[in-house]
Amino acid sequence: RMQIAEESSDEGEPNQTEATHPEDDPCPDIQISEDRPAIQFARDKANELFTKGNYEESAKWFTKAIWLVKSGRVKEFPQDLESILHSNRAFAYIRMLKWKEA
């Protein structure tokens, strides 16, 4: 049985970020700050949505968090935590039977 993975980590200081380009944002309807605590908030929100069976919204929150890390807007994010974001999003896609996206 698959389960959503979670990793505890310290809250670290928010990072300074560069100007954003909204057109690059895959989920512009999700507005969160561009720092590590926001990524952790997005992960928790996505996990909560997943638990409630709202896989589509869960995947969007994971996607937003992944984009913030991959785009460099959130710097020095631990690789193990980034991997958890990817695996949890893949699990949401699997629940929606979106095999290619997973």
PDB file of C-alpha atoms in Angstrom:
ATOM      1  CA  ARG A   1       0.000   0.000   0.000  1.00  0.00           C
ATOM      2  CA  MET A   2       1.387   3.400  -0.959  1.00  0.00           C
ATOM      3  CA  GLN A   3       1.342   6.287   1.479  1.00  0.00           C
ATOM      4  CA  ILE A   4       2.080   9.980   1.206  1.00  0.00           C
ATOM      5  CA  ALA A   5       5.623  10.590   2.429  1.00  0.00           C
ATOM      6  CA  GLU A   6       6.373  13.418   4.798  1.00  0.00           C
ATOM      7  CA  GLU A   7       9.682  14.696   6.067  1.00  0.00           C
ATOM      8  CA  SER A   8      10.129  16.890   9.084  1.00  0.00           C
ATOM      9  CA  SER A   9      12.595  19.716   8.833  1.00  0.00           C
ATOM     10  CA  ASP A  10      13.482  22.911  10.558  1.00  0.00           C
ATOM     11  CA  GLU A  11      11.830  26.134   9.495  1.00  0.00           C
ATOM     12  CA  GLY A  12      14.988  27.911   8.206  1.00  0.00           C
ATOM     13  CA  GLU A  13      15.030  31.569   7.307  1.00  0.00           C
ATOM     14  CA  PRO A  14      12.953  32.715   4.321  1.00  0.00           C
ATOM     15  CA  ASN A  15      15.048  33.227   1.209  1.00  0.00           C
ATOM     16  CA  GLN A  16      15.269  36.374  -0.852  1.00  0.00           C
ATOM     17  CA  THR A  17      13.917  35.645  -4.313  1.00  0.00           C
ATOM     18  CA  GLU A  18      14.215  37.145  -7.730  1.00  0.00           C
ATOM     19  CA  ALA A  19      11.336  38.818  -9.536  1.00  0.00           C
ATOM     20  CA  THR A  20       8.832  36.257 -10.737  1.00  0.00           C
ATOM     21  CA  HIS A  21       7.460  35.780 -14.213  1.00  0.00           C
ATOM     22  CA  PRO A  22       3.785  34.911 -13.784  1.00  0.00           C
ATOM     23  CA  GLU A  23       3.553  33.528 -17.314  1.00  0.00           C
ATOM     24  CA  ASP A  24       5.951  30.736 -16.332  1.00  0.00           C
ATOM     25  CA  ASP A  25       3.884  29.753 -13.305  1.00  0.00           C
ATOM     26  CA  PRO A  26       2.084  26.418 -13.909  1.00  0.00           C
ATOM     27  CA  CYS A  27      -0.456  27.196 -11.152  1.00  0.00           C
ATOM     28  CA  PRO A  28      -0.975  30.976 -11.023  1.00  0.00           C
ATOM     29  CA  ASP A  29      -4.196  30.509  -9.056  1.00  0.00           C
ATOM     30  CA  ILE A  30      -2.144  29.238  -6.090  1.00  0.00           C
ATOM     31  CA  GLN A  31      -0.546  32.253  -4.438  1.00  0.00           C
ATOM     32  CA  ILE A  32       2.164  31.489  -1.885  1.00  0.00           C
ATOM     33  CA  SER A  33       5.366  33.227  -0.915  1.00  0.00           C
ATOM     34  CA  GLU A  34       8.657  32.138  -2.385  1.00  0.00           C
ATOM     35  CA  ASP A  35      10.467  30.692   0.604  1.00  0.00           C
ATOM     36  CA  ARG A  36      11.076  27.377   2.306  1.00  0.00           C
ATOM     37  CA  PRO A  37       8.223  27.659   4.843  1.00  0.00           C
ATOM     38  CA  ALA A  38       5.831  28.256   1.919  1.00  0.00           C
ATOM     39  CA  ILE A  39       7.044  25.071   0.213  1.00  0.00           C
ATOM     40  CA  GLN A  40       6.395  23.174   3.434  1.00  0.00           C
ATOM     41  CA  PHE A  41       2.944  24.782   3.674  1.00  0.00           C
ATOM     42  CA  ALA A  42       2.203  23.760   0.059  1.00  0.00           C
ATOM     43  CA  ARG A  43       3.315  20.192   0.798  1.00  0.00           C
ATOM     44  CA  ASP A  44       1.075  20.021   3.860  1.00  0.00           C
ATOM     45  CA  LYS A  45      -1.874  21.493   1.926  1.00  0.00           C
ATOM     46  CA  ALA A  46      -1.332  19.001  -0.905  1.00  0.00           C
ATOM     47  CA  ASN A  47      -1.171  16.108   1.556  1.00  0.00           C
ATOM     48  CA  GLU A  48      -4.398  17.286   3.200  1.00  0.00           C
ATOM     49  CA  LEU A  49      -6.159  17.506  -0.180  1.00  0.00           C
ATOM     50  CA  PHE A  50      -4.854  14.056  -1.113  1.00  0.00           C
ATOM     51  CA  THR A  51      -6.202  12.588   2.124  1.00  0.00           C
ATOM     52  CA  LYS A  52      -9.615  14.059   1.321  1.00  0.00           C
ATOM     53  CA  GLY A  53      -9.535  12.457  -2.135  1.00  0.00           C
ATOM     54  CA  ASN A  54      -9.043  15.717  -4.022  1.00  0.00           C
ATOM     55  CA  TYR A  55      -6.175  14.400  -6.136  1.00  0.00           C
ATOM     56  CA  GLU A  56      -6.388  17.059  -8.852  1.00  0.00           C
ATOM     57  CA  GLU A  57      -5.929  19.948  -6.394  1.00  0.00           C
ATOM     58  CA  SER A  58      -3.314  17.972  -4.498  1.00  0.00           C
ATOM     59  CA  ALA A  59      -1.263  17.537  -7.674  1.00  0.00           C
ATOM     60  CA  LYS A  60      -1.561  21.275  -8.395  1.00  0.00           C
ATOM     61  CA  TRP A  61      -0.166  22.182  -4.965  1.00  0.00           C
ATOM     62  CA  PHE A  62       2.717  19.737  -5.387  1.00  0.00           C
ATOM     63  CA  THR A  63       3.344  21.140  -8.867  1.00  0.00           C
ATOM     64  CA  LYS A  64       3.471  24.693  -7.529  1.00  0.00           C
ATOM     65  CA  ALA A  65       5.963  23.705  -4.827  1.00  0.00           C
ATOM     66  CA  ILE A  66       8.132  21.800  -7.309  1.00  0.00           C
ATOM     67  CA  TRP A  67       8.086  24.756  -9.712  1.00  0.00           C
ATOM     68  CA  LEU A  68       9.199  27.170  -6.978  1.00  0.00           C
ATOM     69  CA  VAL A  69      12.178  24.943  -6.208  1.00  0.00           C
ATOM     70  CA  LYS A  70      13.094  24.031  -9.809  1.00  0.00           C
ATOM     71  CA  SER A  71      12.818  27.620 -11.035  1.00  0.00           C
ATOM     72  CA  GLY A  72      15.299  28.743  -8.397  1.00  0.00           C
ATOM     73  CA  ARG A  73      12.789  30.975  -6.665  1.00  0.00           C
ATOM     74  CA  VAL A  74      13.398  28.995  -3.487  1.00  0.00           C
ATOM     75  CA  LYS A  75      17.089  28.371  -3.073  1.00  0.00           C
ATOM     76  CA  GLU A  76      18.954  25.692  -1.134  1.00  0.00           C
ATOM     77  CA  PHE A  77      15.938  23.429  -0.725  1.00  0.00           C
ATOM     78  CA  PRO A  78      17.064  19.965   0.441  1.00  0.00           C
ATOM     79  CA  GLN A  79      17.140  17.345  -2.314  1.00  0.00           C
ATOM     80  CA  ASP A  80      15.444  14.732  -0.133  1.00  0.00           C
ATOM     81  CA  LEU A  81      12.480  17.058   0.478  1.00  0.00           C
ATOM     82  CA  GLU A  82      12.263  17.898  -3.221  1.00  0.00           C
ATOM     83  CA  SER A  83      12.191  14.170  -4.008  1.00  0.00           C
ATOM     84  CA  ILE A  84       9.249  13.758  -1.625  1.00  0.00           C
ATOM     85  CA  LEU A  85       7.339  16.473  -3.518  1.00  0.00           C
ATOM     86  CA  HIS A  86       7.889  14.590  -6.787  1.00  0.00           C
ATOM     87  CA  SER A  87       6.925  11.188  -5.404  1.00  0.00           C
ATOM     88  CA  ASN A  88       3.812  12.520  -3.704  1.00  0.00           C
ATOM     89  CA  ARG A  89       2.687  14.287  -6.871  1.00  0.00           C
ATOM     90  CA  ALA A  90       3.271  11.069  -8.820  1.00  0.00           C
ATOM     91  CA  PHE A  91       1.070   9.230  -6.332  1.00  0.00           C
ATOM     92  CA  ALA A  92      -1.708  11.805  -6.853  1.00  0.00           C
ATOM     93  CA  TYR A  93      -1.411  11.284 -10.623  1.00  0.00           C
ATOM     94  CA  ILE A  94      -1.596   7.515 -10.132  1.00  0.00           C
ATOM     95  CA  ARG A  95      -4.807   7.925  -8.128  1.00  0.00           C
ATOM     96  CA  MET A  96      -6.236   9.901 -11.076  1.00  0.00           C
ATOM     97  CA  LEU A  97      -5.059   7.157 -13.477  1.00  0.00           C
ATOM     98  CA  LYS A  98      -2.775   9.667 -15.226  1.00  0.00           C
ATOM     99  CA  TRP A  99       0.008   7.200 -15.879  1.00  0.00           C
ATOM    100  CA  LYS A 100       2.023   9.365 -18.266  1.00  0.00           C
ATOM    101  CA  GLU A 101       2.175  12.298 -15.817  1.00  0.00           C
ATOM    102  CA  ALA A 102       3.136   9.998 -12.934  1.00  0.00           C
TER     103      ALA A 102
END
